[in-house]
XYZ file of C-alpha atoms in Angstrom:
587
model
C 106.493 92.330 93.767
C 103.515 94.667 94.190
C 101.842 92.230 96.608
C 105.130 91.904 98.471
C 105.403 95.654 98.750
C 101.863 95.884 100.168
C 102.653 93.138 102.688
C 105.812 94.876 103.906
C 103.879 98.150 104.108
C 101.282 96.379 106.274
C 103.931 94.911 108.583
C 105.771 98.197 108.990
C 102.654 100.333 109.201
C 102.274 100.036 112.962
C 105.265 102.242 113.773
C 104.591 105.237 115.993
C 104.154 108.686 114.516
C 107.105 110.969 113.739
C 107.428 114.235 111.947
C 108.024 114.885 108.258
C 106.672 118.125 106.719
C 105.850 120.850 109.229
C 102.507 120.722 111.063
C 101.537 123.000 113.890
C 102.011 121.238 117.240
C 100.933 123.939 119.700
C 100.476 127.673 120.205
C 101.071 129.913 123.224
C 98.571 131.359 124.012
C 96.443 128.369 123.045
C 93.832 128.732 120.349
C 90.605 130.118 121.883
C 92.159 130.613 125.341
C 91.398 133.574 127.631
C 94.269 135.259 129.510
C 93.898 137.547 132.496
C 96.783 139.694 131.256
C 98.407 140.232 127.880
C 101.177 137.733 127.017
C 104.671 138.984 126.264
C 105.094 136.778 123.196
C 103.006 134.768 120.793
C 104.859 131.523 120.012
C 104.152 128.579 117.753
C 105.761 125.134 117.938
C 105.879 122.828 114.893
C 106.675 119.181 114.315
C 109.960 120.097 112.567
C 112.221 123.085 112.082
C 110.749 125.984 110.097
C 112.018 129.096 108.386
C 110.704 132.602 108.866
C 109.540 135.176 106.319
C 109.541 138.948 106.635
C 105.776 138.863 107.175
C 105.431 135.599 109.083
C 103.130 137.036 111.748
C 100.160 139.397 111.554
C 98.241 140.190 114.747
C 94.854 141.953 114.619
C 92.980 143.538 117.495
C 89.172 143.247 118.003
C 88.604 146.323 115.831
C 90.403 144.787 112.841
C 93.506 146.964 113.176
C 96.907 145.413 112.843
C 98.916 145.378 116.087
C 102.458 146.742 116.028
C 104.754 143.829 116.904
C 108.431 142.982 117.072
C 110.406 141.072 114.474
C 109.619 137.348 114.109
C 112.343 135.117 115.536
C 113.119 131.590 116.656
C 112.865 130.814 120.338
C 116.315 130.481 121.942
C 117.818 127.139 121.044
C 114.696 125.943 119.207
C 114.521 125.705 115.403
C 110.963 124.295 115.579
C 109.542 127.167 117.667
C 108.974 130.705 116.396
C 107.670 133.728 118.249
C 106.889 137.414 118.006
C 106.859 140.054 120.716
C 103.654 141.922 121.619
C 103.369 145.509 122.924
C 103.053 146.062 126.660
C 99.695 147.837 126.342
C 97.901 145.308 124.167
C 94.388 146.021 125.420
C 91.530 143.606 126.023
C 89.267 141.500 123.840
C 89.832 138.814 121.208
C 92.961 138.986 119.050
C 93.589 137.111 115.817
C 97.023 135.796 114.832
C 97.708 134.903 111.178
C 100.997 133.139 110.461
C 103.009 131.757 107.574
C 106.346 129.879 107.712
C 108.386 127.603 105.437
C 108.895 123.992 106.564
C 112.236 122.250 106.396
C 111.171 120.401 103.233
C 110.652 123.792 101.493
C 106.794 123.829 101.560
C 105.115 126.972 102.959
C 102.463 126.400 105.610
C 100.007 128.915 107.051
C 97.088 129.276 109.408
C 95.393 131.453 112.022
C 94.143 131.254 115.604
C 92.601 133.525 118.251
C 93.180 134.275 121.926
C 91.523 136.741 124.302
C 92.756 139.068 127.015
C 90.366 139.812 129.886
C 87.238 138.449 128.208
C 86.288 137.403 124.664
C 84.819 140.009 122.361
C 82.929 139.873 119.087
C 85.492 139.985 116.299
C 85.023 139.873 112.538
C 88.628 140.040 111.369
C 88.710 138.883 107.730
C 92.016 137.061 108.103
C 93.827 136.295 104.883
C 95.974 133.272 105.741
C 97.163 133.214 102.140
C 96.385 129.609 101.291
C 98.482 127.728 98.809
C 95.885 128.244 96.051
C 97.156 131.670 94.910
C 98.229 132.185 91.245
C 101.965 131.957 92.094
C 101.389 128.567 93.705
C 99.497 127.293 90.650
C 102.301 128.319 88.294
C 104.922 126.946 90.682
C 103.214 123.550 90.850
C 102.896 123.400 87.048
C 106.644 124.018 86.807
C 107.234 121.208 89.325
C 105.205 118.782 87.203
C 107.097 119.804 84.053
C 110.478 119.467 85.824
C 109.715 115.895 86.877
C 108.706 114.895 83.346
C 111.771 116.635 81.895
C 114.303 114.986 84.211
C 112.796 111.573 83.491
C 113.052 112.213 79.730
C 116.644 113.455 79.946
C 118.109 110.780 82.233
C 116.060 107.911 80.776
C 116.881 108.761 77.150
C 120.602 109.128 77.849
C 120.651 105.825 79.768
C 118.871 104.049 76.939
C 121.244 105.567 74.371
C 124.303 104.463 76.366
C 123.173 100.926 77.197
C 120.457 99.819 74.797
C 120.442 101.823 71.540
C 120.887 99.659 68.427
C 124.250 100.153 66.677
C 124.128 102.137 63.464
C 120.868 103.924 64.284
C 120.434 107.672 64.535
C 121.157 109.094 68.008
C 118.228 110.187 70.080
C 119.159 113.856 69.957
C 115.667 115.345 69.804
C 114.340 113.786 73.052
C 117.588 114.685 74.807
C 117.412 118.304 73.658
C 113.741 118.495 74.601
C 114.427 117.116 78.079
C 117.428 119.410 78.674
C 115.794 122.649 77.524
C 112.499 121.866 79.289
C 114.284 121.156 82.546
C 116.329 124.357 82.268
C 113.161 126.389 81.619
C 111.160 124.718 84.412
C 113.997 125.180 86.934
C 114.316 128.841 85.980
C 110.573 129.361 86.516
C 110.799 127.634 89.895
C 113.669 129.891 90.911
C 111.878 133.081 89.889
C 108.544 132.060 91.487
C 110.089 130.769 94.713
C 109.627 134.006 96.709
C 105.930 134.552 95.677
C 105.281 130.835 96.387
C 106.744 131.097 99.901
C 105.125 134.429 100.748
C 101.763 133.775 99.095
C 101.989 136.929 97.001
C 101.173 137.719 93.380
C 103.460 136.435 90.565
C 104.051 140.125 89.720
C 106.392 140.319 92.708
C 108.633 137.585 91.296
C 111.181 139.981 89.777
C 111.611 142.117 92.878
C 115.370 142.233 93.482
C 115.088 141.826 97.246
C 112.848 138.769 96.771
C 115.307 137.216 94.319
C 118.149 137.866 96.747
C 116.284 136.108 99.548
C 115.598 133.164 97.251
C 119.241 132.914 96.221
C 120.421 132.677 99.830
C 117.820 130.175 101.061
C 118.276 126.402 100.848
C 115.544 125.757 98.204
C 116.954 128.590 96.044
C 120.505 127.338 96.381
C 119.405 123.850 95.308
C 117.661 125.285 92.247
C 120.799 127.259 91.351
C 122.856 124.083 91.795
C 120.469 122.267 89.448
C 120.963 124.950 86.783
C 124.737 124.709 87.183
C 124.622 120.911 86.776
C 122.473 121.258 83.674
C 125.018 123.639 82.153
C 127.789 121.083 82.826
C 125.609 118.326 81.354
C 124.899 120.457 78.299
C 128.612 121.045 77.721
C 129.291 117.314 78.028
C 126.545 116.558 75.500
C 128.047 119.042 73.021
C 131.432 117.311 73.339
C 129.835 113.896 72.753
C 127.966 115.196 69.720
C 131.215 116.107 67.955
C 132.660 112.651 68.536
C 131.846 109.834 66.170
C 132.937 107.086 68.585
C 130.705 105.813 71.392
C 131.301 107.361 74.847
C 134.003 105.708 76.912
C 133.741 104.609 80.520
C 135.053 107.876 82.067
C 132.415 109.811 80.155
C 129.694 107.391 81.231
C 130.905 107.649 84.833
C 130.769 111.453 84.634
C 127.221 111.249 83.295
C 126.201 108.951 86.160
C 127.646 111.367 88.712
C 125.723 114.245 87.123
C 122.488 112.218 87.169
C 122.918 111.456 90.895
C 123.691 115.114 91.643
C 120.604 116.217 89.720
C 118.418 113.794 91.659
C 119.934 115.090 94.886
C 118.645 118.609 94.165
C 115.125 117.154 94.420
C 115.689 114.899 97.418
C 117.332 117.624 99.489
C 114.360 119.974 98.962
C 111.409 117.603 99.422
C 109.947 115.362 102.188
C 113.158 113.346 102.556
C 115.034 116.383 103.881
C 112.970 116.546 107.101
C 111.739 114.108 109.706
C 113.238 110.801 110.730
C 116.263 109.044 109.179
C 117.149 111.965 106.882
C 120.374 110.508 105.376
C 118.672 107.209 104.583
C 115.564 109.002 103.297
C 117.576 111.230 100.958
C 119.455 108.193 99.609
C 116.184 106.363 99.051
C 114.650 109.409 97.333
C 117.630 109.746 95.000
C 117.444 106.072 94.013
C 113.689 106.310 93.588
C 113.922 109.285 91.242
C 116.755 107.731 89.194
C 114.946 104.404 88.836
C 111.764 106.184 87.803
C 113.690 108.223 85.244
C 115.532 105.238 83.794
C 112.284 103.269 83.446
C 109.824 105.913 82.217
C 112.331 108.015 80.269
C 113.775 104.861 78.765
C 110.275 103.845 77.698
C 109.985 107.077 75.733
C 113.324 106.387 74.066
C 112.319 102.816 73.234
C 109.008 104.021 71.827
C 110.800 106.587 69.658
C 113.161 103.909 68.394
C 110.302 101.518 67.637
C 108.381 104.133 65.612
C 111.519 105.327 63.847
C 112.194 101.866 62.474
C 110.492 101.649 59.071
C 108.561 98.523 58.131
C 109.319 95.771 57.354
C 112.554 96.270 59.358
C 112.403 95.676 63.101
C 114.370 96.830 66.136
C 117.032 94.249 67.065
C 115.820 91.896 69.747
C 118.997 92.528 71.766
C 117.990 96.187 72.196
C 114.542 95.333 73.515
C 115.921 92.591 75.736
C 118.545 94.903 77.243
C 115.932 97.503 78.093
C 113.605 94.837 79.499
C 116.354 93.816 81.938
C 117.059 97.455 82.761
C 113.364 98.108 83.400
C 113.165 95.050 85.652
C 116.100 96.365 87.743
C 114.430 99.792 87.902
C 111.128 98.288 89.118
C 113.047 96.370 91.830
C 114.638 99.590 93.075
C 111.306 101.438 92.864
C 109.631 98.714 94.941
C 112.192 98.780 97.723
C 112.485 102.558 97.955
C 108.725 103.019 97.526
C 107.974 100.699 100.461
C 110.407 102.600 102.682
C 109.073 106.032 101.671
C 105.470 104.886 102.164
C 106.252 103.654 105.681
C 108.114 106.847 106.471
C 105.389 109.109 105.121
C 102.363 107.252 106.542
C 103.299 106.017 110.009
C 100.195 103.807 110.306
C 98.040 101.575 108.157
C 94.943 103.601 109.030
C 96.547 106.712 107.507
C 96.047 105.131 104.070
C 92.357 105.951 104.206
C 92.161 108.715 106.815
C 94.651 111.194 105.314
C 94.956 112.960 101.966
C 98.508 111.634 101.651
C 97.304 108.049 102.109
C 94.526 108.368 99.584
C 96.849 109.835 96.942
C 99.307 107.005 97.739
C 96.531 104.459 97.124
C 95.847 106.110 93.781
C 99.536 105.864 92.930
C 99.610 102.181 93.911
C 96.666 101.521 91.586
C 98.412 103.387 88.761
C 101.661 101.468 89.415
C 99.702 98.194 89.262
C 98.436 99.188 85.801
C 101.978 100.158 84.850
C 103.346 96.786 85.934
C 100.609 95.036 83.961
C 101.541 97.019 80.834
C 105.222 96.277 81.483
C 104.455 92.546 81.799
C 102.687 92.633 78.416
C 105.732 94.355 76.887
C 107.983 91.593 78.294
C 105.778 88.929 76.696
C 106.011 90.684 73.317
C 109.779 90.890 73.833
C 109.934 87.117 74.436
C 107.906 86.463 71.259
C 110.215 88.742 69.263
C 113.261 86.853 70.586
C 111.669 83.513 69.765
C 110.932 84.633 66.189
C 114.529 85.830 65.745
C 115.906 82.507 67.021
C 113.604 80.571 64.674
C 114.757 82.719 61.763
C 118.397 82.092 62.621
C 117.826 78.330 62.647
C 116.067 78.463 59.267
C 119.048 80.269 57.750
C 121.282 77.272 58.605
C 118.983 74.713 56.921
C 120.605 73.277 53.684
C 119.118 74.278 50.355
C 116.655 71.846 48.803
C 117.721 69.555 45.946
C 117.762 71.443 42.678
C 119.123 74.649 44.125
C 117.457 77.607 45.802
C 113.812 78.392 45.344
C 113.450 80.645 42.300
C 112.346 84.250 42.850
C 108.730 85.050 42.026
C 107.940 86.318 38.577
C 107.388 90.054 38.163
C 103.731 90.881 38.875
C 103.314 87.674 40.825
C 102.391 87.256 44.469
C 104.330 89.522 46.858
C 106.568 88.126 49.580
C 104.903 87.667 52.955
C 105.946 90.094 55.715
C 108.681 89.001 58.079
C 107.573 86.753 60.920
C 108.776 89.383 63.403
C 106.431 92.070 62.068
C 103.549 90.929 64.330
C 105.473 90.988 67.610
C 107.083 94.254 66.570
C 103.675 95.940 66.141
C 102.422 94.459 69.397
C 105.499 95.699 71.215
C 104.880 99.200 69.842
C 101.342 99.251 71.197
C 102.247 97.832 74.627
C 105.174 100.251 75.093
C 102.905 103.167 74.097
C 100.376 102.104 76.735
C 103.155 101.665 79.287
C 104.502 105.166 78.595
C 101.009 106.692 78.920
C 100.368 105.089 82.319
C 103.900 106.040 83.360
C 103.116 109.717 82.681
C 100.090 109.435 84.972
C 102.290 107.914 87.686
C 104.656 110.879 87.360
C 101.783 113.354 87.816
C 100.501 111.510 90.919
C 104.036 111.346 92.360
C 104.384 115.108 92.012
C 101.051 115.585 93.826
C 102.337 113.328 96.580
C 105.508 115.363 97.146
C 103.378 118.440 97.825
C 100.966 116.782 100.277
C 101.266 116.725 104.058
C 102.461 113.185 105.013
C 100.272 111.057 107.262
C 102.902 110.949 109.983
C 102.884 114.736 110.424
C 99.096 114.826 110.346
C 98.891 112.083 112.973
C 101.430 113.820 115.205
C 99.624 117.166 114.985
C 96.312 115.434 115.801
C 97.850 113.635 118.774
C 99.057 116.990 120.128
C 95.558 118.465 119.700
C 96.401 120.832 116.852
C 95.003 120.676 113.331
C 97.656 120.368 110.601
C 98.587 123.613 108.975
C 98.739 122.740 105.312
C 95.768 121.627 103.264
C 93.611 121.272 106.408
C 91.424 123.979 107.844
C 91.265 124.728 111.559
C 87.493 124.882 111.074
C 85.244 123.348 108.443
C 83.032 125.824 106.548
C 80.184 124.356 104.488
C 77.472 126.114 102.500
C 74.159 124.299 101.951
C 71.523 125.737 99.583
C 67.853 125.242 100.473
C 64.480 125.823 98.811
C 61.118 125.436 100.565
C 59.216 125.725 97.302
C 57.546 129.095 97.918
C 58.307 132.526 96.412
C 61.324 133.963 98.196
C 61.689 130.724 100.180
C 65.189 129.852 99.032
C 68.682 130.741 100.055
C 71.682 129.105 101.672
C 73.016 128.266 105.093
C 76.708 128.761 105.876
C 77.800 126.358 108.635
C 81.079 126.704 110.550
C 82.124 123.468 112.324
C 85.052 124.120 114.654
C 87.466 122.342 114.799
C 85.878 119.742 112.488
C 87.539 116.881 114.337
C 86.582 113.988 116.579
C 85.219 115.095 119.938
C 83.447 118.240 121.004
C 82.722 120.807 118.295
C 81.117 124.217 118.234
C 78.733 125.117 115.408
C 77.757 128.503 114.020
C 75.178 128.801 111.217
C 74.180 131.891 109.251
C 71.156 131.949 106.917
C 71.373 133.998 103.741
C 68.247 134.963 101.816
C 67.706 135.025 98.029
C 69.261 138.495 97.816
C 72.483 137.308 99.466
C 71.853 139.208 102.692
C 71.602 137.721 106.173
C 68.091 136.415 106.817
C 66.273 135.816 110.085
C 64.329 132.551 110.310
C 62.086 131.271 113.150
C 63.741 127.844 113.339
C 66.965 126.167 112.215
C 67.811 122.530 112.988
C 71.078 120.766 112.231
C 71.882 117.063 112.617
C 74.806 114.757 111.733
C 74.648 111.134 110.536
C 77.461 108.704 109.756
C 75.882 106.184 107.310
C 78.998 103.973 107.130
C 78.712 103.221 110.862
C 74.898 103.552 111.102
C 75.427 106.319 113.637
C 73.075 109.240 114.226
C 71.312 111.501 113.734
C 73.213 113.616 116.293
C 71.424 116.903 117.008
C 73.653 120.003 117.081
C 71.124 121.762 119.377
C 71.428 125.202 117.833
C 69.978 128.271 119.520
C 69.146 131.662 118.048
C 71.885 134.155 118.941
C 70.274 137.104 117.153
C 71.399 137.099 113.532
C 72.984 133.669 113.631
C 72.486 130.256 115.228
C 75.083 128.525 117.390
C 75.734 125.567 119.660
C 78.798 124.245 121.502
C 77.680 120.804 122.695
C 78.025 118.775 119.480
C 80.049 115.604 120.044
C 81.217 113.612 116.996
C 82.756 110.378 118.357
C 84.517 108.881 115.360
C 86.146 110.147 112.157
C 84.662 109.723 108.721
C 82.430 111.396 106.140
C 79.314 112.549 108.038
C 76.099 113.709 106.404
C 75.118 117.126 107.651
C 71.356 117.781 107.350
C 69.937 121.260 107.847
C 66.234 122.036 108.195
C 65.172 125.680 107.690
C 61.679 126.919 108.655
C 60.884 130.274 107.054
C 57.299 130.629 108.253
C 54.749 128.834 110.415
C 53.985 126.406 107.580
C 56.945 126.432 105.184
C 60.199 124.590 105.787
C 62.780 122.751 103.740
C 65.700 120.381 104.308
C 68.990 119.808 102.526
C 72.055 117.674 103.171
C 75.759 117.799 102.424
C 78.746 115.607 103.395
C 81.416 116.901 105.736
C 84.640 115.118 106.646
C 85.603 114.805 110.294
C 89.237 113.891 111.074
C 90.939 112.691 114.249
């Protein structure tokens, strides 16, 4: 099935790009452009609809003072274009625009660009574009990981208990309680941290009443509130079932299934499936994918708990293991179909597997899923052995007693009875299910990383429009290379700015810092680029001394890949040193 999924992905991978997860398509004025007169508005167009924040735009003049602007708004009739009004007397020089919006799939994206009025001017605006690496984002992402694990534990354990649990065994109350309480706690943390996550502010602002009010009225906040409400209903239903001694009837099981689907929908409606192409089909696929993952991996935890609860020499009934094996097979089938569709929708091209962060994480997930399927196959073989042993034992019980009556019991102190024939397969099944659950946890972590990564389709569309993606990708590549010529005071570092860090013409600025951390003047600085994978280069950047820094605007990098950037610094007539560092160039 894994090979089949890869084949379908290959066949479908040639589809043209489409949007999913906001990426910046264009700006007006264009980045780096020079206008004769000041524009009336600054507008940005994205690959999908975006939401605005109170501080979505910050405009700085050449002297690093913030410009007084109007309120951010959507362009008339356009949910994918936002703008902000500029004052009539803007002045001349180079202006810097920092922006931050929330994409339709609930992920905040940010960036910055410059434009000039009259003529460019030297500007050193220290723009804080508030990247997604702030403390609130770290805590928010941890809560997302925990929520995925908790929902898998809750839904998978309840499904196993309803369809596979051996009769007469203790109910799996502890894993259910753990999953429910953990999911409630993680969802509450996500709700409280939603505003700092969107705005890129400190976690200390999480309990601001106005921020909480904005979260409660936005789509991601409403979905988190709906998840909490569904968990309260599920908790009440579990309390009712706990007081009943009889197994749950069909209406109760149907109600539980509806609650599970609704819970999964609170994820699908807030992630990548909620934006881009084929949204209804994508949301349906995402719901099925999450449910199948939960039934398989959460059920594995329940099966492992049951296996380790069963004291030796007793064994778990073969029927229980066989039922779950069939359930896991059905889950894998659903995961394969929905995973192929989501991969096609998120990538857009076969090349995006290796050229985008989304594609590389997806390859990692495929490798982890391959290990998971291998572990699952081993568990199925142990299940078959356990069933064969049970059948053999049943046949032996029907064999007539030997002449002379039954075999006498051993004398006290004599040789002990051998362990049951099923003890070996039972131990093997424990080990294989434990391995399967461990790899499954890794798959969950990788899946959560994937949901927070810019899909390859959006990255390809932004590149086709000539604009660098806004999330996780810099508009310019900044690399620092340390050097040491081997003489006293002959060491330091070179900070190299490669703009835009993409295929085609690039401008380069390099600043040399001495051993004391201050800017240092050197008589010569050379910079070259080599692409070893294609045996291309070295390509000379042709830097010239600009008085305090070195620069060049004629560097042409023809193809994407990981280039080796080599810098040679001469600090005196006789002393020079070289150092290299890789830099990634995208389309």
